[in-house]
Short mmCIF file of C-alpha atoms and ligand atoms in Angstrom, two decimals:
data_model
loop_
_atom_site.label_atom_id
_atom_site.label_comp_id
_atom_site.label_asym_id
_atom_site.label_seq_id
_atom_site.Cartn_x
_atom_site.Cartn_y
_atom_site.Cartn_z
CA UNK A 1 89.98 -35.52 -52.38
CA UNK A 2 89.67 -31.78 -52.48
CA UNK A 3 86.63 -30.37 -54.89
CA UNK A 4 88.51 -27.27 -55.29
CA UNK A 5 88.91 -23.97 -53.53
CA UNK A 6 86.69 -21.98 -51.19
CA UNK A 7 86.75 -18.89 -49.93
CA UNK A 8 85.28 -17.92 -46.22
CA UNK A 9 84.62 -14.62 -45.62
CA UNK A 10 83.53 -11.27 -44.00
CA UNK A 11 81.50 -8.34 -45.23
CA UNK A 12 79.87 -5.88 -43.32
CA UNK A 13 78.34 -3.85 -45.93
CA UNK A 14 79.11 -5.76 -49.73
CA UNK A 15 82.44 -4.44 -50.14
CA UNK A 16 84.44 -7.98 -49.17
CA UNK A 17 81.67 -10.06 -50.54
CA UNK A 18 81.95 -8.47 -54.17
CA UNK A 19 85.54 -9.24 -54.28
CA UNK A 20 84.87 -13.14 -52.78
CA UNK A 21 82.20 -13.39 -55.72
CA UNK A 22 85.30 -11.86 -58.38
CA UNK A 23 87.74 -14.43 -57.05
CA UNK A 24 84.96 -16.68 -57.58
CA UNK A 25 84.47 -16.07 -60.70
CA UNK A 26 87.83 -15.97 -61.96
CA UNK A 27 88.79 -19.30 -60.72
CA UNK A 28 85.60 -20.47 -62.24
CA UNK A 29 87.28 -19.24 -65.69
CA UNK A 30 90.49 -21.48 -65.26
CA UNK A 31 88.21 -24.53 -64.59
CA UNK A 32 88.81 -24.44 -60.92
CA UNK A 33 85.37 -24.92 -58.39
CA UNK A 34 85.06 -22.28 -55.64
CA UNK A 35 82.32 -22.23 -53.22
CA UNK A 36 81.47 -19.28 -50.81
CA UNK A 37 81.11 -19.25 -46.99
CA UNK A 38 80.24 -16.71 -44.88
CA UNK A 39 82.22 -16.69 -41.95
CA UNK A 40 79.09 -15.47 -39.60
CA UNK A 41 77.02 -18.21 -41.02
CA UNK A 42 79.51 -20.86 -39.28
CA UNK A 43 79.39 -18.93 -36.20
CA UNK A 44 76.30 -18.92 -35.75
CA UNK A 45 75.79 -23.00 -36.98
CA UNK A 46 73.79 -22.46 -40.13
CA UNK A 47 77.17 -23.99 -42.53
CA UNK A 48 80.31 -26.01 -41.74
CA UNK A 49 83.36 -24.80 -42.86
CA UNK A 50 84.69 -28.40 -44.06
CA UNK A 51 88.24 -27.21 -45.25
CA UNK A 52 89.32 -30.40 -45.35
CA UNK A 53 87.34 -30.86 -48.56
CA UNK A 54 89.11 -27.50 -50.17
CA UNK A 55 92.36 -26.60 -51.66
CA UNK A 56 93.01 -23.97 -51.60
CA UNK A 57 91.41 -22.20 -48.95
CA UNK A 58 90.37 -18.47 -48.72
CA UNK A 59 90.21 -15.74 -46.39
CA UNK A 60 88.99 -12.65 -47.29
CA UNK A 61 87.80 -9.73 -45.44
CA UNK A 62 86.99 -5.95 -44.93
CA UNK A 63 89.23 -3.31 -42.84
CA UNK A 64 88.25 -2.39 -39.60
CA UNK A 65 90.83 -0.23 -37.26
CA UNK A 66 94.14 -1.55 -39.54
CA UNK A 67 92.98 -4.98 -38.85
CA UNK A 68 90.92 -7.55 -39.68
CA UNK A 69 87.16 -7.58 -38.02
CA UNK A 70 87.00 -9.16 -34.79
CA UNK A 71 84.56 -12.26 -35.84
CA UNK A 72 87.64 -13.01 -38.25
CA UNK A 73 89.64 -14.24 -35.40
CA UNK A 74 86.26 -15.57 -34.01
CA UNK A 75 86.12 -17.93 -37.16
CA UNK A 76 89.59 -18.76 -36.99
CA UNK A 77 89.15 -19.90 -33.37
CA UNK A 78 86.61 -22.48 -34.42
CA UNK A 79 88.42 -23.70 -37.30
CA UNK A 80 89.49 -27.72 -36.84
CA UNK A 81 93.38 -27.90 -37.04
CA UNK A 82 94.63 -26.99 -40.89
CA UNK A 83 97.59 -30.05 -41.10
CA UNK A 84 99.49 -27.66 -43.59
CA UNK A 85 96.92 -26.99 -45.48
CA UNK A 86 97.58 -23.75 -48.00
CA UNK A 87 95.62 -20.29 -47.41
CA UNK A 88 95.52 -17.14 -49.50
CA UNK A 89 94.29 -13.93 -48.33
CA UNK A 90 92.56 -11.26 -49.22
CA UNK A 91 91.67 -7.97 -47.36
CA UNK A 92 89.21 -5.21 -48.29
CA UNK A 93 90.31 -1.89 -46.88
CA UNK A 94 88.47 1.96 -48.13
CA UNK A 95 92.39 3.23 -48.13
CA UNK A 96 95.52 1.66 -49.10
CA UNK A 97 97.45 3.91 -46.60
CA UNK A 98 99.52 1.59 -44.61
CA UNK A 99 98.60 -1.43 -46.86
CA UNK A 100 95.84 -1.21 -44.25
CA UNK A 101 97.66 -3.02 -41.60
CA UNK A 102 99.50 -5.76 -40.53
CA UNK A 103 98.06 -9.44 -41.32
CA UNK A 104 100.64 -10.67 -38.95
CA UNK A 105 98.16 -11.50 -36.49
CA UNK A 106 95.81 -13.04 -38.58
CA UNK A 107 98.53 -15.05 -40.32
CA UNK A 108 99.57 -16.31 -36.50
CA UNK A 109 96.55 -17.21 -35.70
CA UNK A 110 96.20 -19.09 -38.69
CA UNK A 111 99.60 -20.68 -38.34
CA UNK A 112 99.15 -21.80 -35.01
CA UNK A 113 96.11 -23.49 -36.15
CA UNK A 114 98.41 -25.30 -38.82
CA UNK A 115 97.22 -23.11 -41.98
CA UNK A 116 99.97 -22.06 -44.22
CA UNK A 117 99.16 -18.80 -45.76
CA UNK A 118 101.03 -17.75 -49.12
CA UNK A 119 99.31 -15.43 -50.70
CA UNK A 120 98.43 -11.95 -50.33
CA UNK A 121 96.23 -9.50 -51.83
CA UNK A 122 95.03 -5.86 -51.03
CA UNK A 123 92.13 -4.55 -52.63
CA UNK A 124 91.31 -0.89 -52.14
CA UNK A 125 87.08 -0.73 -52.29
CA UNK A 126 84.76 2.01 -51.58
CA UNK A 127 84.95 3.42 -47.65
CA UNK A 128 81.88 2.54 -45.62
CA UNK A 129 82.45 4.84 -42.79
CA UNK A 130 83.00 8.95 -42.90
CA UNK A 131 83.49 9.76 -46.52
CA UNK A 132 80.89 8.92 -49.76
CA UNK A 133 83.48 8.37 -52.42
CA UNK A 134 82.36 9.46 -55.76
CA UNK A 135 80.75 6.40 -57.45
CA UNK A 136 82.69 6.99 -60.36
CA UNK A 137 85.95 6.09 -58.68
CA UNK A 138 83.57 3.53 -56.87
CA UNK A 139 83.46 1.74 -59.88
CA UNK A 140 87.23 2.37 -61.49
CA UNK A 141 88.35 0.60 -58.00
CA UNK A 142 86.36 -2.64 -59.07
CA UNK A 143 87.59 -2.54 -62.20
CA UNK A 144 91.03 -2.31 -61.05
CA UNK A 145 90.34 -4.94 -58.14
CA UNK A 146 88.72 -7.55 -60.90
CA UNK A 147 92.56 -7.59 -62.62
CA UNK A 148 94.64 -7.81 -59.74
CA UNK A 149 92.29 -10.57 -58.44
CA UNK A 150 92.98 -12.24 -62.34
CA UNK A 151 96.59 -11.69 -61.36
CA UNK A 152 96.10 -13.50 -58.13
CA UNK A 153 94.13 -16.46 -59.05
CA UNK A 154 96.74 -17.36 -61.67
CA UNK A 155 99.17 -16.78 -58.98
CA UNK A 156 97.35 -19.15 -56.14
CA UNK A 157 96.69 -21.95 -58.32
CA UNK A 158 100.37 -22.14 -59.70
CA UNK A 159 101.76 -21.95 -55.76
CA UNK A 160 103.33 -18.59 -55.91
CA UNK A 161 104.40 -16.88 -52.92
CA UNK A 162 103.30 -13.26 -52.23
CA UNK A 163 103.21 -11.98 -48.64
CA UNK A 164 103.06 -8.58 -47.20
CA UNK A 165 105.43 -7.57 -45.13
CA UNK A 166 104.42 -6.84 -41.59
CA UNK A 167 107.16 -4.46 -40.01
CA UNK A 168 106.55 -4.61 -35.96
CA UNK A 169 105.93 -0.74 -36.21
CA UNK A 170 102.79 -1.67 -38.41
CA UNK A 171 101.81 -5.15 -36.11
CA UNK A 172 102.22 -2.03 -33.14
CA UNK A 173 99.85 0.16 -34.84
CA UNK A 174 97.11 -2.39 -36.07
CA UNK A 175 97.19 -4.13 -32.41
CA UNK A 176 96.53 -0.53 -31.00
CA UNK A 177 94.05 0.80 -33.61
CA UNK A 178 92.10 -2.62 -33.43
CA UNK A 179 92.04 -2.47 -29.49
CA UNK A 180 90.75 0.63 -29.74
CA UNK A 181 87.70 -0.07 -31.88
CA UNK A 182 86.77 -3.60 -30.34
CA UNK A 183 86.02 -1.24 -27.07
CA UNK A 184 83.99 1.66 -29.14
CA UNK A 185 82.39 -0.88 -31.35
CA UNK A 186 80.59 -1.79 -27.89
CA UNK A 187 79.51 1.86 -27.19
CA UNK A 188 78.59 2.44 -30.82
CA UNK A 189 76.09 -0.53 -30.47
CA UNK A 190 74.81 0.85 -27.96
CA UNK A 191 73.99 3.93 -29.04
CA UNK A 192 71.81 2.77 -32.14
CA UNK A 193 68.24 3.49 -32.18
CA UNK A 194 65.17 2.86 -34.47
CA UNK A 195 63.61 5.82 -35.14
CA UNK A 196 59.40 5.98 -35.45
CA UNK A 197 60.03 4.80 -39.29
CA UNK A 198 61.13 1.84 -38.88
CA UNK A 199 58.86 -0.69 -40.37
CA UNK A 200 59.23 -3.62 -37.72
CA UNK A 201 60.59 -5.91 -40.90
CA UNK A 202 63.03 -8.07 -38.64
CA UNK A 203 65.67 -7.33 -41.57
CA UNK A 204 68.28 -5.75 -39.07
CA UNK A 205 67.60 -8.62 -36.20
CA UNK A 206 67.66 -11.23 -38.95
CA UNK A 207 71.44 -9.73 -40.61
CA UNK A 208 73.59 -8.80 -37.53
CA UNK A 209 76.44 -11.00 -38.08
CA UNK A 210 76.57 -11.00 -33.93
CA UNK A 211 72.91 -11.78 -32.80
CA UNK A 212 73.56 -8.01 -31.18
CA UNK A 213 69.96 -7.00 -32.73
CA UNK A 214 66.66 -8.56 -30.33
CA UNK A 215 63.43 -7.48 -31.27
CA UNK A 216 61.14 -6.31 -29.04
CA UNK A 217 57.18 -6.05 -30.00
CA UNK A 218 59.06 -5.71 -34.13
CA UNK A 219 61.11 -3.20 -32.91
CA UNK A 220 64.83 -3.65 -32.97
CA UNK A 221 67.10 -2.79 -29.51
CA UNK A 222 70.40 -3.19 -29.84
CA UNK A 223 72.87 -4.76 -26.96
CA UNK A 224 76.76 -4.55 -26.30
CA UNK A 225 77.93 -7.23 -28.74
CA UNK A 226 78.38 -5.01 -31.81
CA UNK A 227 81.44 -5.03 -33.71
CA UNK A 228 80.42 -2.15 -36.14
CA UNK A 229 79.84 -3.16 -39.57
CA UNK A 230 77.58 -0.84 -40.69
CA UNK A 231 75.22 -3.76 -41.92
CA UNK A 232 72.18 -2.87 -39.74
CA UNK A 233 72.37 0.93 -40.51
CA UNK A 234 73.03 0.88 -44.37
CA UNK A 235 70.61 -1.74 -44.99
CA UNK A 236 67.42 -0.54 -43.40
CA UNK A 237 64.47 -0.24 -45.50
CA UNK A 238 63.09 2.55 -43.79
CA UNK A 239 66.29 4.06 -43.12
CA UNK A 240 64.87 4.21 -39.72
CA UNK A 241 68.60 3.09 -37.49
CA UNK A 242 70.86 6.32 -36.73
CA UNK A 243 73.91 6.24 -33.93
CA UNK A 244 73.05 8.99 -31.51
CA UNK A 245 76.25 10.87 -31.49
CA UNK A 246 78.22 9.00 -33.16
CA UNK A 247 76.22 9.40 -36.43
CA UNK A 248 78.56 11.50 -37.91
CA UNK A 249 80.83 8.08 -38.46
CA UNK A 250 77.81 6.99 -41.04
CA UNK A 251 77.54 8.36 -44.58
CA UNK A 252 74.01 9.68 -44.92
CA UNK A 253 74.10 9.11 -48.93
CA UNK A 254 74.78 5.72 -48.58
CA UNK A 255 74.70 3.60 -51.70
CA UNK A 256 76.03 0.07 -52.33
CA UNK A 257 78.66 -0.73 -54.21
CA UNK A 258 76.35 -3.40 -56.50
CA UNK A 259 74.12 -0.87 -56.96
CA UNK A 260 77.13 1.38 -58.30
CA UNK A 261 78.35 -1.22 -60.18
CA UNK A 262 74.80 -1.92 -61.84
CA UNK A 263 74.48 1.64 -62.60
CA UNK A 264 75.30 2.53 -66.57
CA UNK A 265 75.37 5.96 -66.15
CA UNK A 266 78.38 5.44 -63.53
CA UNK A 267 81.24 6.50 -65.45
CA UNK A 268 85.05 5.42 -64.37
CA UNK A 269 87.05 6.98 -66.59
CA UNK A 270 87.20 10.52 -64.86
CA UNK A 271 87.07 10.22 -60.48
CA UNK A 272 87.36 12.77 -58.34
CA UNK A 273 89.25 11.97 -55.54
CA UNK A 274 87.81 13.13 -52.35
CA UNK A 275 89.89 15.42 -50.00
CA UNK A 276 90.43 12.59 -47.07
CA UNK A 277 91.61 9.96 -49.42
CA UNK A 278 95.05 9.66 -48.99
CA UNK A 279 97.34 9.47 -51.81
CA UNK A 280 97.73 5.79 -52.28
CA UNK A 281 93.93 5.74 -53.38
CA UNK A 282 94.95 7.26 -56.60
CA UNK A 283 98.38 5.64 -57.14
CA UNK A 284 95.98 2.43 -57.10
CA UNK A 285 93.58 3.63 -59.18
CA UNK A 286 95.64 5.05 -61.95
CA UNK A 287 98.38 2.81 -61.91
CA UNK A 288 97.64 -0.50 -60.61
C1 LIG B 1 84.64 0.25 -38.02
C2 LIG B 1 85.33 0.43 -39.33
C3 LIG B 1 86.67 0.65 -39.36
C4 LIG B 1 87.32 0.83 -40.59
N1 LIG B 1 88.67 1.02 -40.59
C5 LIG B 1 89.32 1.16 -41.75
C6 LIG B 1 90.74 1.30 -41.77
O1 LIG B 1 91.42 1.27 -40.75
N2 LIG B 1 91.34 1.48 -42.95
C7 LIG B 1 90.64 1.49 -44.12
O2 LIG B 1 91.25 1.65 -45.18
N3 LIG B 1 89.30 1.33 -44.16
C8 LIG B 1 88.62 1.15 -42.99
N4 LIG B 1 87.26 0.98 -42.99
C9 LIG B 1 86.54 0.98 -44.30
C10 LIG B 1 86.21 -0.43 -44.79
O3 LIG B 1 87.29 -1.31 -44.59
C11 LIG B 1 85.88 -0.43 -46.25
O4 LIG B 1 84.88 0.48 -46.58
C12 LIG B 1 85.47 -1.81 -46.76
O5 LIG B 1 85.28 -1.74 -48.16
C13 LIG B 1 84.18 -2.30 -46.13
O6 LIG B 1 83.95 -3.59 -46.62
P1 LIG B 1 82.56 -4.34 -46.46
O7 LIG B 1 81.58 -3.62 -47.35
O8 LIG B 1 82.86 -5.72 -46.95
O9 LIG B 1 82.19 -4.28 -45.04
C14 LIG B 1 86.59 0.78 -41.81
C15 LIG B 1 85.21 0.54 -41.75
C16 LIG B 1 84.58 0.36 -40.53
C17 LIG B 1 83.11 0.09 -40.53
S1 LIG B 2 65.50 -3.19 -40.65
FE1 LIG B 2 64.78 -1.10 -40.20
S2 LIG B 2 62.57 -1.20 -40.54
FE2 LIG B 2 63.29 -3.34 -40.37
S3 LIG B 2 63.02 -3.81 -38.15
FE3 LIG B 2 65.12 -3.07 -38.43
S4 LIG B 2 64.99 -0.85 -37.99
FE4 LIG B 2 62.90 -1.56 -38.36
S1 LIG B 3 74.32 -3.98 -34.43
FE1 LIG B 3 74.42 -3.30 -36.58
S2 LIG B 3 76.48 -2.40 -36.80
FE2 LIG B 3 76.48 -3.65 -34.90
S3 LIG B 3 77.20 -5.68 -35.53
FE3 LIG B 3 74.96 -5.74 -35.66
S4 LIG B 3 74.50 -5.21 -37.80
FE4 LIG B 3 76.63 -4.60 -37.41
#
């Protein structure tokens, strides 16, 4: 007997998580239970996943290269097999361009495993990589992401079918993008360092969704399992981990999106839309 639905997911740095909690929420409102896994907390043995005791079941996840993080497909691979059992998704990109990707291969994997998936949904969040958006548009993105999410639970729980559609050009494109970043997501780990602030606090060690982060007399060193989520750097107290190099990928303002969200002087009504955003940012924003 199912005790309603649950949603596993993936968040590197909030983004995905804030949306889980919305869908959460809003399921809550219609009388429907919804518990919340963490994907990396089954992978690493702390939770069972149990979706035998859910319907429906939930995937949701950030962007990373047009594609869904690698320790997605990690999760799925661990999964026991669905018998039919009805999945939505949900994916968490800082651009609509391209719908962000395929979800042909996650939907495969799924389906091989015998999960059904019938429902979509994108939800354009703040970027965590290369560009600060302005916290007011920050803010107008949840508010447009709470509705469609509305939209969607109503839709899930009556059965409806939504799917994206996955042209092979697009499948091409995430498949190469993805491939791309699995291999500098290595490279990227490796260049970390803690700088002479950090405050040995075991925080980053304790949070790396890959066990990538050993510390060594308090201080962190970092090996070749990282899949680049931005956790360790953003959420340093000391502010202390930087990426060699490739530091220029990191936003050196960073600010969470709950603390944007929390923030009354934050005001919506009015973003500015920065330069790199393409087009489908605002189209989302204004008209969703
Ligand atoms: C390595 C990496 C790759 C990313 N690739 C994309 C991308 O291809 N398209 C996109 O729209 N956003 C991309 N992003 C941005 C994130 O998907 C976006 O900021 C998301 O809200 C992060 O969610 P999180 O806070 O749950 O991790 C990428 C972020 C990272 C860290
Ligand atoms: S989270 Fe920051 S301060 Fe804490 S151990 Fe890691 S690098 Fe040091
Ligand atoms: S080392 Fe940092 S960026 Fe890499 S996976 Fe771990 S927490 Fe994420």
């Amino acid at each position: 007997m199912a005790t309603g639905a649950v949603i596993y997911y993936f968040s590197g740095t909030g983004n995905a998580e804030l949306s889980a909690k919305s869908f959460q929420r809003q399921f809550q409102a219609v009388g429907t239970g919804c518990d919340l896994i963490r994907m990396e907390d089954v992978l690493k043995g702390k939770v069972r996943s149990e979706p035998g005791k859910y319907d429906p079941l939930g995937f949701g996840y950030c962007i990373h290269a047009f594609n869904a993080p690698r320790i997605v497909y990690d999760f799925i691979e661990r999964l026991p097999p669905g018998e039919g059992r009805k999945v939505f998704l949900f994916k968490c990109p800082g651009d609509g361009f391209l719908q962000a990707g395929a979800t042909s291969m996650i939907r495969g994997r799924l389906n091989e495993k015998g999960y059904a998936v019938f429902h979509e949904t994108l939800l354009v969040t703040p970027a965590n990589v290369l560009i600060r958006i302005d916290d007011g548009l920050a803010k107008r993105l949840y508010a447009v992401g709470e509705r469609k999410i509305r939209k969607s639970c109503v839709e899930i729980l009556a059965g409806k079918t939504r799917l994206q559609e996955n042209p092979l050009w697009l499948a091409a494109i995430s498949r190469l993008f993805s491939w791309g970043e699995t291999r500098g997501a290595r490279y990227f780990g490796k260049s970390l360092r803690a700088s002479g602030a950090c405050v040995r606090c075991g925080r980053c060690a304790e949070n790396c969704p890959t066990r990538n982060i050993r510390l060594v007399e308090g201080k962190p060193e970092f090996g070749w399992d990282c899949m680049l989520c931005m956790r360790c750097i953003y959420e340093c107290p000391a502010r202390a981990i930087t990426a060699g190099p490739l530091n220029f990928f990191t936003i050196r303002q960073w600010r969470g999106s709950s603390d944007i969200l929390a923030d009354p002087s934050v005001n919506p009504k009015n973003p500015k839309y920065h330069r790199l955003l393409t087009k489908k940012v605002r189209e989302y924003a204004e008209n969703p």
